[in-house]
Amino acid sequence: MASAPASPVRVRFCPSPTGNPHVGLVRTALFNWAFARHHQGTLVFRIEDTDAARDSEESYTQLLDAMRWLGFDWDEGPEVGGPHAPYRQSQRMDIYRDVAQKLLDAGHAYRCYCSQEELDTRREAARAAGRPSGYDGHCRDLSDAEVEEYRAQGREPIVRFRMPDEPITFEDLVRGEITYLPENVPDYGIVRANGAPLYTLVNPVDDALMEITHVLRGEDLLSSTPRQIALYKALTELGIAKETPAFGHLPYVMGEGNKKLSKRDPQSSLNLYRERGFLPEGLLNYLSLLGWSLSADQDIFTMDEMVAAFDVSDVQPNPARFDLKKCEAINADHIRLLDTKEFTERCRPWLKAPVAPWAAEDFDEAKWQAVAPHAQTRLKVLSEITDNVDFLFLPEPVFDEASWAKAMKEGSDALLRTAREKLDTADWTSPESLKEAVLAAGEAHGLKLGKAQAPVRVAVTGRTVGLPLFESLEILGKEKSLARIDAALARLAA
Ligand code: GLU
Ligand code: ZN
């Protein structure tokens, strides 16, 4: 079969390196990546770092690290280069200066000398009179004499883009047809008085130069779309842009209390999910459901399955709710899907310092290999592994006082003594035999298995909940297990 021609789809992921990466950002990256891969198109990764006051190198490094951890790849951008390099806007300032000048020369933009104070006063007046309160076009057609006068006053102009006096209609890939009336989209600043170009200029200019065909981004940017479409038209006239891209705005993500999830919300910090031991594939699976679904009856899927099925026209415009419980449940399913060997490896960061409380030399690889399969069916996030296996590697169990109080009731000492006797003669290579022993001890005291095993579990592991008890006992071994029961009996006697 002849190979299909390379698809013309070119999308971009273009975050600003401010603060820590957050889940909203990841969802945007994911949808762009899936769209590019689905269409065998090109994903451009661009860094929008023109805001020197807010951007940081640390944040840039974190962004790249996060993208790699999530498993994304990109076809053009940092570390991989490409025909439109450089991909960091801070290294493209000459380009923007040049385009701004061309827009001025062609009359698509003009210098605005209004002071902030004047703008505020006129905005207030317009508001009071019930007129649209955006920029009023004051400097659109200044005479030479007026410009002279402003210059003489030492005013430093910004550059404003001249919006056309007609409605702008576009077909949003997610929301359908949207129209903006001219009175709601006033002329807007594209270059600061100090010469620094603004997002409003550099973002569409780079989309044009990098030949982006589809812009998929958050709904918060919807209101900038009519401006960008107008700017694109001007850029096309100037021979800078080829074609206006299609736009699709991804739904808002709502957090606690049905408020928009903000990037400052602790719940939205990607680092938090990494530290808690979410699998990238689990987190991405969940984030894909914020506005999209594979099918009505399949919540769990791989990224390959998502790529095969992803279509932006299936994205829902209504706000999506971020549900941590569901996110954890989906992650848990992905933990179950791992190959056991893979699971044992992915847990490593939580099995050593500074996370794990045991000494490195007390870690026992054979015990870990033996216990891992039992943990794999139970964890929601990988960080839970530490508490689940600490009884194997600490010299003494860490007694959780609430667990102790709950399990060690009147009569628990008698039960523990009987259990110890029966366990002493049980077959320690068989969890079934250990279970029989505890069951028999329970019977001797009129207790069902659940009640009988609670004190044994707390004596040996320190907690009332954990991995299956009899497998845990077998892995810990007879000598240590019985010594811990003795220690618990001594504690009860004290
Ligand atoms: N740098 C912008 C942001 O992070 C990009 C917005 C866009 O996708 O157009 O919000
Ligand atoms: Zn003005």
Short mmCIF file of C-alpha atoms and ligand atoms in Angstrom, two decimals:
data_model
loop_
_atom_site.label_atom_id
_atom_site.label_comp_id
_atom_site.label_asym_id
_atom_site.label_seq_id
_atom_site.Cartn_x
_atom_site.Cartn_y
_atom_site.Cartn_z
CA MET A 1 0.00 0.00 0.00
CA ALA A 2 1.36 3.40 -0.89
CA SER A 3 1.94 5.57 2.16
CA ALA A 4 -0.45 8.44 2.60
CA PRO A 5 0.93 11.92 1.96
CA ALA A 6 1.99 13.82 5.07
CA SER A 7 -1.07 15.48 6.52
CA PRO A 8 -1.07 19.25 6.46
CA VAL A 9 -2.32 19.43 10.04
CA ARG A 10 -0.06 21.64 12.13
CA VAL A 11 -1.00 22.37 15.72
CA ARG A 12 0.87 24.01 18.53
CA PHE A 13 1.25 23.87 22.25
CA CYS A 14 2.49 27.25 23.37
CA PRO A 15 2.57 27.77 27.13
CA SER A 16 4.13 30.70 28.92
CA PRO A 17 6.79 29.58 31.37
CA THR A 18 5.28 31.07 34.50
CA GLY A 19 4.85 29.15 37.74
CA ASN A 20 4.46 25.38 37.94
CA PRO A 21 2.86 23.31 35.22
CA HIS A 22 -0.84 22.73 35.97
CA VAL A 23 -3.49 20.27 34.85
CA GLY A 24 -5.26 22.77 32.56
CA LEU A 25 -2.05 23.16 30.64
CA VAL A 26 -1.62 19.41 30.42
CA ARG A 27 -5.15 18.94 29.08
CA THR A 28 -4.45 21.51 26.34
CA ALA A 29 -1.15 19.82 25.47
CA LEU A 30 -2.87 16.43 25.40
CA PHE A 31 -5.65 17.46 23.04
CA ASN A 32 -3.20 19.11 20.66
CA TRP A 33 -0.86 16.14 20.78
CA ALA A 34 -3.68 13.64 20.22
CA PHE A 35 -5.05 15.73 17.36
CA ALA A 36 -1.62 15.95 15.70
CA ARG A 37 -0.95 12.24 16.11
CA HIS A 38 -4.43 11.25 14.96
CA HIS A 39 -3.95 13.17 11.73
CA GLN A 40 -0.27 12.28 11.40
CA GLY A 41 0.31 15.98 11.49
CA THR A 42 2.90 18.14 13.18
CA LEU A 43 2.96 19.28 16.79
CA VAL A 44 4.86 22.51 17.32
CA PHE A 45 5.97 23.25 20.87
CA ARG A 46 6.55 26.96 21.29
CA ILE A 47 7.56 28.83 24.40
CA GLU A 48 5.74 32.13 24.85
CA ASP A 49 8.26 33.88 27.03
CA THR A 50 7.91 37.52 26.05
CA ASP A 51 6.85 38.62 29.51
CA ALA A 52 10.21 39.06 31.18
CA ALA A 53 8.58 40.06 34.46
CA ARG A 54 6.66 36.79 34.82
CA ASP A 55 8.60 34.19 32.84
CA SER A 56 11.37 32.20 34.46
CA GLU A 57 14.04 29.80 33.33
CA GLU A 58 13.12 27.47 36.17
CA SER A 59 9.57 27.28 34.95
CA TYR A 60 10.82 26.63 31.41
CA THR A 61 12.92 23.72 32.61
CA GLN A 62 9.99 22.34 34.60
CA LEU A 63 7.73 22.58 31.57
CA LEU A 64 10.06 20.53 29.42
CA ASP A 65 10.57 18.03 32.17
CA ALA A 66 6.80 17.73 32.65
CA MET A 67 6.20 17.20 28.94
CA ARG A 68 8.80 14.44 28.85
CA TRP A 69 7.46 12.82 32.00
CA LEU A 70 3.97 12.77 30.52
CA GLY A 71 5.39 11.01 27.49
CA PHE A 72 4.63 13.68 24.90
CA ASP A 73 6.80 14.12 21.89
CA TRP A 74 6.82 17.07 19.55
CA ASP A 75 8.00 17.52 16.00
CA GLU A 76 9.27 21.07 16.25
CA GLY A 77 10.32 23.04 19.26
CA PRO A 78 12.86 23.15 22.08
CA GLU A 79 15.42 20.34 22.04
CA VAL A 80 14.30 19.12 18.61
CA GLY A 81 14.55 22.31 16.53
CA GLY A 82 12.74 22.63 13.22
CA PRO A 83 12.34 24.81 10.15
CA HIS A 84 10.80 27.71 12.07
CA ALA A 85 13.39 27.96 14.83
CA PRO A 86 13.88 29.54 17.23
CA TYR A 87 10.82 28.32 19.16
CA ARG A 88 11.29 30.59 22.14
CA GLN A 89 9.61 33.90 21.55
CA SER A 90 12.22 35.73 23.59
CA GLN A 91 14.62 34.88 20.74
CA ARG A 92 12.29 36.19 18.03
CA MET A 93 11.99 39.84 19.00
CA ASP A 94 13.36 41.14 15.68
CA ILE A 95 10.60 39.33 13.84
CA TYR A 96 7.87 40.98 15.91
CA ARG A 97 9.42 44.44 15.59
CA ASP A 98 9.50 44.01 11.85
CA VAL A 99 5.89 42.82 11.62
CA ALA A 100 4.67 45.64 13.88
CA GLN A 101 6.38 48.14 11.59
CA LYS A 102 4.76 46.59 8.52
CA LEU A 103 1.34 46.76 10.17
CA LEU A 104 1.94 50.44 10.99
CA ASP A 105 3.14 51.21 7.47
CA ALA A 106 0.08 49.58 5.93
CA GLY A 107 -2.30 51.39 8.29
CA HIS A 108 -3.46 48.19 10.02
CA ALA A 109 -2.04 49.57 13.22
CA TYR A 110 -1.50 53.05 14.59
CA ARG A 111 0.22 54.76 17.49
CA CYS A 112 -1.99 55.55 20.44
CA TYR A 113 -0.87 58.37 22.71
CA CYS A 114 -3.64 58.19 25.28
CA SER A 115 -2.48 58.08 28.88
CA GLN A 116 -3.87 55.47 31.23
CA GLU A 117 -5.65 58.22 33.09
CA GLU A 118 -7.37 59.50 29.96
CA LEU A 119 -8.39 55.99 29.00
CA ASP A 120 -9.86 55.41 32.45
CA THR A 121 -11.80 58.67 32.46
CA ARG A 122 -13.31 58.04 29.05
CA ARG A 123 -14.12 54.45 29.95
CA GLU A 124 -16.01 55.61 33.03
CA ALA A 125 -17.91 58.21 31.02
CA ALA A 126 -18.86 55.65 28.37
CA ARG A 127 -20.00 53.23 31.03
CA ALA A 128 -22.10 55.91 32.73
CA ALA A 129 -23.72 56.74 29.40
CA GLY A 130 -24.42 53.08 28.69
CA ARG A 131 -22.04 52.98 25.70
CA PRO A 132 -19.48 50.19 25.06
CA SER A 133 -16.58 50.91 27.36
CA GLY A 134 -13.63 49.56 25.35
CA TYR A 135 -11.08 51.74 23.59
CA ASP A 136 -12.95 54.46 21.70
CA GLY A 137 -10.68 54.88 18.69
CA HIS A 138 -9.43 58.28 19.87
CA CYS A 139 -6.04 58.01 18.11
CA ARG A 140 -7.22 56.20 14.98
CA ASP A 141 -6.85 59.18 12.68
CA LEU A 142 -4.73 61.80 14.39
CA SER A 143 -3.53 64.69 12.25
CA ASP A 144 0.18 65.39 11.93
CA ALA A 145 -0.30 68.44 14.13
CA GLU A 146 -1.93 66.40 16.90
CA VAL A 147 0.88 63.84 16.77
CA GLU A 148 3.41 66.69 16.93
CA GLU A 149 1.68 68.06 19.98
CA TYR A 150 1.60 64.70 21.82
CA ARG A 151 5.28 64.14 21.03
CA ALA A 152 6.13 67.57 22.33
CA GLN A 153 4.37 66.62 25.56
CA GLY A 154 6.76 63.68 25.84
CA ARG A 155 4.04 61.04 25.46
CA GLU A 156 5.23 57.55 24.61
CA PRO A 157 2.79 55.78 22.31
CA ILE A 158 1.74 52.17 22.29
CA VAL A 159 0.88 50.46 18.99
CA ARG A 160 -2.76 49.56 18.51
CA PHE A 161 -4.29 47.24 15.96
CA ARG A 162 -7.14 48.75 13.95
CA MET A 163 -10.11 46.39 14.08
CA PRO A 164 -12.37 46.32 11.03
CA ASP A 165 -15.79 47.97 11.54
CA GLU A 166 -17.71 44.83 10.76
CA PRO A 167 -18.80 41.69 12.61
CA ILE A 168 -16.41 38.78 12.77
CA THR A 169 -17.87 35.33 12.41
CA PHE A 170 -16.03 32.06 12.70
CA GLU A 171 -16.87 28.40 13.03
CA ASP A 172 -15.46 27.19 16.32
CA LEU A 173 -14.50 23.52 16.07
CA VAL A 174 -16.08 22.85 19.45
CA ARG A 175 -18.81 25.47 19.78
CA GLY A 176 -20.01 26.03 16.25
CA GLU A 177 -20.60 29.45 14.73
CA ILE A 178 -19.69 32.46 16.84
CA THR A 179 -20.10 36.10 15.90
CA TYR A 180 -18.49 39.13 17.53
CA LEU A 181 -19.88 42.60 16.85
CA PRO A 182 -17.39 45.43 16.25
CA GLU A 183 -18.53 47.43 19.29
CA ASN A 184 -17.46 44.53 21.48
CA VAL A 185 -14.01 44.13 19.98
CA PRO A 186 -12.27 47.51 20.14
CA ASP A 187 -8.83 48.32 18.76
CA TYR A 188 -6.24 46.68 20.98
CA GLY A 189 -2.61 47.15 21.97
CA ILE A 190 0.01 45.01 20.26
CA VAL A 191 3.24 46.76 21.33
CA ARG A 192 3.95 48.45 24.66
CA ALA A 193 5.25 52.00 24.94
CA ASN A 194 8.68 50.56 25.74
CA GLY A 195 8.66 48.62 22.48
CA ALA A 196 7.89 45.22 24.01
CA PRO A 197 5.49 43.22 21.82
CA LEU A 198 2.41 41.75 23.52
CA TYR A 199 0.85 38.30 23.46
CA THR A 200 -1.86 39.76 21.22
CA LEU A 201 0.76 40.24 18.50
CA VAL A 202 3.35 37.53 18.97
CA ASN A 203 0.93 34.62 19.36
CA PRO A 204 -0.89 35.08 16.03
CA VAL A 205 2.27 36.20 14.23
CA ASP A 206 4.00 32.98 15.21
CA ASP A 207 0.94 30.92 14.40
CA ALA A 208 1.06 32.50 10.95
CA LEU A 209 4.80 32.08 10.43
CA MET A 210 4.74 28.53 11.76
CA GLU A 211 1.82 27.75 9.45
CA ILE A 212 -0.48 26.54 12.19
CA THR A 213 -3.70 25.08 10.78
CA HIS A 214 -5.68 24.42 13.98
CA VAL A 215 -5.63 26.33 17.26
CA LEU A 216 -6.96 24.23 20.15
CA ARG A 217 -6.85 26.07 23.43
CA GLY A 218 -8.81 26.91 26.56
CA GLU A 219 -12.08 28.76 26.51
CA ASP A 220 -10.52 31.61 28.49
CA LEU A 221 -8.88 32.69 25.23
CA LEU A 222 -12.08 32.75 23.20
CA SER A 223 -12.41 36.53 23.36
CA SER A 224 -8.99 36.99 21.79
CA THR A 225 -10.02 34.98 18.74
CA PRO A 226 -11.89 37.71 16.79
CA ARG A 227 -8.89 39.99 17.28
CA GLN A 228 -6.54 37.33 16.05
CA ILE A 229 -8.71 36.59 13.06
CA ALA A 230 -8.64 40.28 12.11
CA LEU A 231 -4.89 40.40 12.59
CA TYR A 232 -4.51 37.29 10.48
CA LYS A 233 -6.39 38.97 7.68
CA ALA A 234 -4.00 41.90 7.81
CA LEU A 235 -1.02 39.53 7.90
CA THR A 236 -2.39 37.70 4.88
CA GLU A 237 -2.68 40.98 2.99
CA LEU A 238 0.93 41.69 3.87
CA GLY A 239 1.96 38.25 2.58
CA ILE A 240 3.03 37.12 6.08
CA ALA A 241 0.19 34.67 6.78
CA LYS A 242 -1.10 32.06 4.38
CA GLU A 243 -4.39 30.99 5.81
CA THR A 244 -6.34 31.70 8.97
CA PRO A 245 -6.30 28.62 11.19
CA ALA A 246 -9.43 26.94 12.48
CA PHE A 247 -10.09 27.58 16.17
CA GLY A 248 -11.46 25.21 18.78
CA HIS A 249 -11.93 26.25 22.39
CA LEU A 250 -11.74 23.54 25.03
CA PRO A 251 -14.22 23.75 27.89
CA TYR A 252 -13.46 25.26 31.26
CA VAL A 253 -12.38 22.90 34.00
CA MET A 254 -14.31 23.41 37.22
CA GLY A 255 -12.82 22.64 40.61
CA GLU A 256 -14.16 22.67 44.15
CA GLY A 257 -17.45 24.44 44.73
CA ASN A 258 -18.10 24.61 41.01
CA LYS A 259 -15.55 27.39 40.59
CA LYS A 260 -13.17 27.49 37.66
CA LEU A 261 -10.09 25.47 38.53
CA SER A 262 -7.37 28.05 38.78
CA LYS A 263 -3.72 27.37 38.12
CA ARG A 264 -3.03 28.56 41.64
CA ASP A 265 -5.30 25.87 43.09
CA PRO A 266 -3.17 23.25 44.86
CA GLN A 267 -5.34 20.65 43.16
CA SER A 268 -4.15 21.77 39.77
CA SER A 269 -0.42 21.48 40.32
CA LEU A 270 1.08 18.77 38.14
CA ASN A 271 3.94 18.28 40.62
CA LEU A 272 1.43 17.17 43.21
CA TYR A 273 0.25 14.33 40.97
CA ARG A 274 3.80 13.30 40.22
CA GLU A 275 4.72 13.27 43.90
CA ARG A 276 1.65 11.24 44.81
CA GLY A 277 2.59 8.66 42.23
CA PHE A 278 0.04 9.07 39.51
CA LEU A 279 1.07 7.25 36.38
CA PRO A 280 1.37 9.61 33.43
CA GLU A 281 -0.93 7.32 31.44
CA GLY A 282 -3.51 7.32 34.25
CA LEU A 283 -3.46 11.08 34.66
CA LEU A 284 -3.66 11.66 30.90
CA ASN A 285 -6.52 9.17 30.60
CA TYR A 286 -8.42 11.11 33.23
CA LEU A 287 -7.59 14.54 31.80
CA SER A 288 -8.76 13.43 28.36
CA LEU A 289 -12.21 12.96 29.87
CA LEU A 290 -12.38 16.67 30.68
CA GLY A 291 -14.35 17.53 27.58
CA TRP A 292 -14.01 14.33 25.60
CA SER A 293 -14.78 10.65 25.82
CA LEU A 294 -13.75 7.56 23.93
CA SER A 295 -17.16 5.97 24.20
CA ALA A 296 -20.08 5.91 26.61
CA ASP A 297 -18.99 2.65 28.21
CA GLN A 298 -15.21 2.82 28.22
CA ASP A 299 -13.48 5.09 30.72
CA ILE A 300 -10.13 3.35 30.72
CA PHE A 301 -7.97 3.45 27.63
CA THR A 302 -4.42 3.85 26.45
CA MET A 303 -3.03 6.91 24.72
CA ASP A 304 -2.82 4.88 21.52
CA GLU A 305 -6.54 4.24 21.74
CA MET A 306 -7.15 7.92 22.38
CA VAL A 307 -5.03 8.94 19.39
CA ALA A 308 -6.87 6.51 17.14
CA ALA A 309 -10.27 7.87 18.19
CA PHE A 310 -9.63 11.54 18.90
CA ASP A 311 -11.68 14.02 16.96
CA VAL A 312 -11.95 17.62 18.08
CA SER A 313 -15.56 17.80 16.88
CA ASP A 314 -16.41 15.30 19.65
CA VAL A 315 -15.20 17.72 22.32
CA GLN A 316 -18.08 18.98 24.45
CA PRO A 317 -18.38 22.73 24.97
CA ASN A 318 -19.96 22.58 28.44
CA PRO A 319 -17.67 22.95 31.45
CA ALA A 320 -15.99 19.80 32.73
CA ARG A 321 -15.70 19.02 36.43
CA PHE A 322 -12.38 17.95 37.87
CA ASP A 323 -13.13 15.00 40.12
CA LEU A 324 -10.15 13.86 42.14
CA LYS A 325 -11.85 10.62 43.21
CA LYS A 326 -12.47 9.63 39.64
CA CYS A 327 -8.94 10.66 38.70
CA GLU A 328 -7.61 8.32 41.40
CA ALA A 329 -9.92 5.50 40.37
CA ILE A 330 -8.74 5.73 36.79
CA ASN A 331 -5.15 5.82 37.92
CA ALA A 332 -5.77 2.73 40.03
CA ASP A 333 -7.01 0.90 36.95
CA HIS A 334 -3.85 1.84 35.10
CA ILE A 335 -1.75 0.51 37.97
CA ARG A 336 -3.57 -2.83 37.59
CA LEU A 337 -2.82 -2.82 33.87
CA LEU A 338 0.94 -2.57 34.33
CA ASP A 339 3.07 -5.57 33.81
CA THR A 340 4.12 -6.70 37.32
CA LYS A 341 7.78 -6.15 36.60
CA GLU A 342 7.02 -2.66 35.37
CA PHE A 343 5.01 -2.01 38.53
CA THR A 344 7.90 -3.08 40.77
CA GLU A 345 10.19 -0.69 38.91
CA ARG A 346 7.83 2.28 38.88
CA CYS A 347 7.47 2.07 42.66
CA ARG A 348 11.22 2.54 43.24
CA PRO A 349 11.17 6.25 44.11
CA TRP A 350 8.84 5.48 47.03
CA LEU A 351 10.98 2.64 48.30
CA LYS A 352 14.04 4.67 49.16
CA ALA A 353 15.13 7.85 50.89
CA PRO A 354 14.02 10.52 51.31
CA VAL A 355 10.50 9.06 51.07
CA ALA A 356 10.93 5.66 52.69
CA PRO A 357 11.51 5.60 56.47
CA TRP A 358 13.71 2.50 56.53
CA ALA A 359 17.47 2.31 56.18
CA ALA A 360 18.68 1.47 52.68
CA GLU A 361 20.44 -1.66 53.94
CA ASP A 362 17.20 -2.96 55.48
CA PHE A 363 15.46 -3.03 52.14
CA ASP A 364 15.13 -6.61 50.92
CA GLU A 365 14.71 -7.09 47.18
CA ALA A 366 13.34 -10.63 47.45
CA LYS A 367 10.66 -9.55 49.91
CA TRP A 368 9.78 -6.64 47.65
CA GLN A 369 9.41 -8.91 44.63
CA ALA A 370 7.22 -11.23 46.70
CA VAL A 371 4.92 -8.53 48.06
CA ALA A 372 4.63 -6.34 44.95
CA PRO A 373 1.89 -8.35 43.19
CA HIS A 374 -0.31 -8.05 46.28
CA ALA A 375 0.19 -4.30 46.36
CA GLN A 376 -0.42 -3.84 42.66
CA THR A 377 -4.06 -4.83 42.97
CA ARG A 378 -4.68 -2.37 45.80
CA LEU A 379 -2.95 0.98 45.29
CA LYS A 380 -4.68 4.08 43.95
CA VAL A 381 -1.40 5.97 43.61
CA LEU A 382 2.15 4.66 43.81
CA SER A 383 3.10 6.72 46.87
CA GLU A 384 0.79 4.50 48.93
CA ILE A 385 3.33 1.71 48.54
CA THR A 386 5.58 3.07 51.29
CA ASP A 387 3.08 2.63 54.12
CA ASN A 388 1.90 -0.67 52.73
CA VAL A 389 5.27 -2.37 52.86
CA ASP A 390 7.11 -0.58 55.66
CA PHE A 391 6.42 -3.50 58.03
CA LEU A 392 8.75 -5.60 55.88
CA PHE A 393 11.73 -3.28 56.04
CA LEU A 394 11.51 -1.51 59.39
CA PRO A 395 12.97 -3.31 62.42
CA GLU A 396 9.70 -2.68 64.28
CA PRO A 397 6.24 -1.91 62.92
CA VAL A 398 5.15 1.72 63.26
CA PHE A 399 2.14 1.51 65.53
CA ASP A 400 -0.63 3.72 64.41
CA GLU A 401 -2.28 4.51 67.77
CA ALA A 402 -5.81 4.65 66.40
CA SER A 403 -5.32 1.20 64.84
CA TRP A 404 -3.90 -0.16 68.08
CA ALA A 405 -6.85 1.15 70.10
CA LYS A 406 -9.32 -0.24 67.59
CA ALA A 407 -7.83 -3.75 67.38
CA MET A 408 -6.58 -4.32 70.91
CA LYS A 409 -9.70 -4.81 72.96
CA GLU A 410 -10.40 -6.80 76.03
CA GLY A 411 -9.53 -10.39 75.32
CA SER A 412 -7.11 -9.52 72.55
CA ASP A 413 -4.19 -10.76 74.61
CA ALA A 414 -5.81 -14.19 75.04
CA LEU A 415 -6.58 -14.34 71.34
CA LEU A 416 -3.03 -13.31 70.44
CA ARG A 417 -1.59 -16.01 72.70
CA THR A 418 -3.70 -18.72 71.08
CA ALA A 419 -2.91 -17.41 67.60
CA ARG A 420 0.78 -17.44 68.40
CA GLU A 421 0.58 -21.10 69.52
CA LYS A 422 -1.29 -22.19 66.40
CA LEU A 423 0.95 -20.14 64.11
CA ASP A 424 4.00 -21.70 65.70
CA THR A 425 3.02 -25.09 64.35
CA ALA A 426 1.57 -23.90 61.03
CA ASP A 427 3.21 -24.31 57.63
CA TRP A 428 4.92 -20.96 56.94
CA THR A 429 5.26 -21.65 53.23
CA SER A 430 1.47 -21.63 52.90
CA PRO A 431 -0.72 -18.57 53.51
CA GLU A 432 -3.64 -21.00 53.59
CA SER A 433 -2.13 -22.79 56.58
CA LEU A 434 -1.50 -19.46 58.36
CA LYS A 435 -5.09 -18.53 57.76
CA GLU A 436 -6.25 -21.86 59.24
CA ALA A 437 -4.18 -21.11 62.32
CA VAL A 438 -5.75 -17.70 62.92
CA LEU A 439 -9.19 -19.05 62.07
CA ALA A 440 -8.76 -21.81 64.69
CA ALA A 441 -7.56 -19.27 67.26
CA GLY A 442 -10.65 -17.19 66.56
CA GLU A 443 -12.93 -20.20 66.97
CA ALA A 444 -11.36 -20.95 70.32
CA HIS A 445 -12.44 -17.46 71.47
CA GLY A 446 -15.76 -17.29 69.68
CA LEU A 447 -14.49 -14.81 67.07
CA LYS A 448 -15.00 -14.74 63.31
CA LEU A 449 -11.92 -14.51 61.11
CA GLY A 450 -12.22 -10.75 60.59
CA LYS A 451 -12.23 -10.01 64.30
CA ALA A 452 -9.54 -12.59 65.03
CA GLN A 453 -7.10 -11.32 62.45
CA ALA A 454 -7.29 -7.64 63.45
CA PRO A 455 -5.00 -7.89 66.52
CA VAL A 456 -2.59 -10.12 64.61
CA ARG A 457 -2.43 -7.63 61.78
CA VAL A 458 -1.83 -4.68 64.09
CA ALA A 459 0.80 -6.60 66.07
CA VAL A 460 2.72 -7.47 62.90
CA THR A 461 2.16 -4.51 60.58
CA GLY A 462 1.15 -1.72 62.97
CA ARG A 463 -2.10 -0.97 61.13
CA THR A 464 -5.65 -2.30 60.83
CA VAL A 465 -5.66 -2.08 57.05
CA GLY A 466 -3.09 -3.23 54.57
CA LEU A 467 -2.10 -5.95 52.19
CA PRO A 468 -3.59 -9.45 52.57
CA LEU A 469 -2.51 -10.59 56.02
CA PHE A 470 -1.50 -14.20 55.48
CA GLU A 471 0.64 -13.42 52.45
CA SER A 472 2.18 -10.59 54.47
CA LEU A 473 3.00 -12.97 57.33
CA GLU A 474 4.54 -15.50 54.99
CA ILE A 475 6.75 -12.86 53.35
CA LEU A 476 7.84 -11.32 56.64
CA GLY A 477 8.67 -14.81 57.92
CA LYS A 478 7.93 -16.88 60.98
CA GLU A 479 10.64 -15.61 63.27
CA LYS A 480 9.90 -11.91 62.87
CA SER A 481 6.14 -12.37 62.86
CA LEU A 482 6.11 -14.35 66.10
CA ALA A 483 8.56 -11.93 67.74
CA ARG A 484 6.20 -9.07 66.89
CA ILE A 485 3.24 -10.91 68.40
CA ASP A 486 5.35 -11.41 71.55
CA ALA A 487 6.22 -7.71 71.59
CA ALA A 488 2.55 -6.78 71.25
CA LEU A 489 1.66 -9.11 74.12
CA ALA A 490 4.32 -7.44 76.24
CA ARG A 491 2.94 -4.05 75.31
CA LEU A 492 -0.57 -5.16 76.26
CA ALA A 493 0.66 -6.46 79.59
CA ALA A 494 2.41 -3.19 80.38
N1 GLU B 1 0.87 31.52 25.91
C1 GLU B 1 -0.56 31.51 25.92
C2 GLU B 1 -1.04 30.95 27.23
O1 GLU B 1 -0.30 30.21 27.88
C3 GLU B 1 -1.05 30.68 24.75
C4 GLU B 1 -2.48 30.85 24.45
C5 GLU B 1 -2.88 30.23 23.13
O2 GLU B 1 -2.92 29.00 23.06
O3 GLU B 1 -3.14 30.96 22.19
O4 GLU B 1 -2.12 31.26 27.68
ZN ZN B 2 -5.30 56.64 21.98
#
